[in-house]
Amino acid sequence: MPEFLQQLPALIGVIVGALGSYLAIVRGDRIRFRREQAARWEERRLAIYTEYARVLKQAVTLTYRVAAHLGNDPHPHPLSPEAAAPHFTEAADARDPAGEALLMLGAPDVVDKARVWVLTVIEMERFLRDDTRDPGAWAGMLERQRIARQGYYAAVRRDLALPPGHSGRWAVTTPSPHGD
């Protein structure tokens, strides 16, 4: 028995060391799991944010083309309201599921900014459905749409802890035929 008592501190040390190693491994696994899970959700949110922007931008491009047909926009590829109607329907149909996914996984600030953007796009579509021919009013709507889009992208970047990005505004210039 005295030999056992002499080896008891070493035995307790081995047990405490094994328990400590086990707890450290379990804690490390939990931390790694949470980090990987957060990364997966971040990737999903990015995909949803991107899809929502793509769907809205598709509708915006259609509005540019119809506005050009009505004389409101300089877009080089005008499209009549009649020819655009099925495309607007497709864009609206795509917007609903993209919006639902955004509501489910999006950060509240991103969802709020998305709402501002989509309401502006809907206003643009209504303007065109009413067959309005007012380039000044159209230019104002385009500016509000650009500001709303920029607000959405800024909210997405904040949510995903991304660095600030480009404003998406650049001057469109026509190159000189002389190469100047």
C-alpha positions in Angstrom: 0.0 0.0 0.0 2.8 2.5 0.7 4.0 2.0 -2.9 0.6 2.9 -4.1 0.5 6.0 -2.0 3.9 7.0 -3.4 2.6 6.6 -6.9 -0.7 8.3 -6.2 0.5 11.8 -7.1 1.8 10.7 -10.4 -1.4 8.8 -11.1 -3.5 11.9 -10.2 -1.2 13.9 -12.5 -1.8 11.5 -15.4 -5.6 11.7 -14.8 -5.6 15.5 -14.5 -3.4 15.8 -17.7 -5.6 13.4 -19.7 -8.8 15.3 -18.5 -7.2 18.6 -19.4 -6.2 17.3 -22.8 -9.7 16.0 -23.4 -11.3 19.3 -22.4 -8.8 21.3 -24.6 -9.6 19.1 -27.6 -13.3 19.4 -27.0 -13.1 23.2 -26.6 -11.0 23.5 -29.7 -13.4 21.4 -31.7 -16.3 23.5 -30.6 -14.5 26.7 -31.6 -13.5 25.3 -35.0 -17.1 24.1 -35.5 -18.5 27.5 -34.7 -16.0 29.2 -36.9 -16.7 26.9 -39.8 -20.5 27.2 -39.3 -20.2 31.0 -39.3 -18.2 30.9 -42.5 -20.8 28.6 -44.2 -23.6 31.0 -43.2 -21.6 34.0 -44.4 -21.1 32.3 -47.8 -24.9 31.6 -47.9 -25.7 35.2 -47.1 -23.3 36.4 -49.8 -24.9 34.2 -52.3 -28.4 35.4 -51.3 -27.3 39.0 -51.4 -25.7 38.6 -54.8 -28.8 36.8 -56.2 -31.1 39.5 -55.0 -28.9 42.2 -56.5 -28.8 40.3 -59.8 -32.5 40.0 -60.0 -33.1 43.6 -59.2 -30.4 44.7 -61.7 -32.1 42.7 -64.4 -35.3 44.6 -63.8 -33.4 47.9 -63.8 -31.8 47.1 -67.1 -35.2 46.4 -68.6 -36.5 49.8 -67.3 -33.6 51.5 -69.0 -34.4 49.9 -72.3 -38.2 50.7 -72.1 -37.4 54.2 -71.0 -35.2 54.6 -74.1 -38.1 53.5 -76.3 -40.3 56.2 -74.6 -37.5 58.8 -75.1 -36.6 59.1 -71.4 -33.2 57.4 -71.5 -30.2 57.2 -73.8 -29.9 53.4 -73.6 -28.6 52.1 -77.0 -31.0 49.2 -77.1 -34.6 50.4 -76.7 -37.3 47.9 -76.1 -41.1 48.5 -76.5 -43.3 48.1 -73.4 -45.1 45.3 -75.2 -41.9 43.4 -75.9 -40.7 44.0 -72.4 -43.8 42.9 -70.6 -43.0 39.2 -70.4 -39.5 40.0 -69.2 -40.9 42.3 -66.5 -43.1 39.4 -65.4 -40.1 37.0 -65.3 -38.1 39.6 -63.3 -41.0 40.0 -60.8 -41.4 36.3 -60.5 -37.6 35.9 -59.8 -37.7 38.8 -57.3 -40.2 37.0 -54.9 -38.1 33.9 -54.0 -34.9 36.0 -53.9 -36.7 38.4 -51.5 -37.9 35.6 -49.3 -34.4 34.1 -49.0 -33.1 37.6 -48.2 -35.8 38.0 -45.5 -34.8 34.6 -44.0 -31.0 35.0 -43.9 -30.3 38.7 -44.4 -29.2 41.1 -41.7 -31.9 43.6 -40.8 -30.0 46.5 -42.1 -29.4 44.8 -45.5 -33.1 43.9 -45.7 -34.1 47.5 -45.0 -31.8 48.8 -47.7 -33.0 46.1 -50.1 -36.6 47.3 -49.5 -35.6 50.9 -50.3 -34.0 49.7 -53.5 -36.8 47.4 -54.7 -39.5 50.1 -54.0 -37.5 52.5 -56.2 -37.3 49.9 -58.9 -41.1 49.2 -58.6 -41.6 53.0 -58.9 -39.5 53.0 -62.1 -41.6 50.2 -63.5 -44.9 52.0 -62.7 -43.5 55.2 -64.3 -43.0 53.2 -67.5 -46.3 51.3 -67.4 -48.1 54.6 -67.2 -46.3 55.5 -70.6 -44.7 58.6 -69.0 -42.5 60.6 -71.2 -40.5 62.9 -68.9 -36.7 62.6 -69.1 -36.2 64.9 -66.1 -38.4 62.8 -63.8 -36.7 59.7 -65.2 -33.3 61.1 -64.4 -34.4 61.8 -60.8 -35.6 58.2 -60.5 -32.4 56.9 -61.9 -30.4 58.9 -59.3 -32.7 57.5 -56.4 -32.2 54.0 -57.8 -28.4 54.4 -57.8 -28.4 55.8 -54.3 -30.6 52.9 -53.1 -28.4 50.4 -54.8 -25.3 51.9 -53.3 -27.0 51.8 -49.9 -27.8 48.1 -50.3 -24.2 47.3 -51.3 -22.8 49.3 -48.4 -25.1 47.4 -46.0 -24.0 44.0 -47.5 -20.3 45.0 -47.1 -20.9 46.0 -43.5 -22.7 42.8 -42.7 -20.0 40.6 -44.3 -17.2 42.8 -42.8 -15.9 43.5 -46.3 -13.9 46.6 -47.2 -15.6 49.5 -48.8 -16.2 48.9 -52.5 -16.6 51.0 -55.6 -19.6 53.3 -55.8 -20.6 51.8 -59.2 -20.6 55.3 -60.7 -18.4 56.1 -63.6 -18.7 58.5 -66.5 -19.8 57.0 -69.7 -17.8 58.7 -72.5 -17.9 58.1 -76.2 -14.4 57.5 -77.6 -13.4 59.9 -80.4 -13.3 58.3 -83.8 -9.8 59.8 -84.2 -8.5 57.9 -81.1 -8.0 61.1 -79.1 
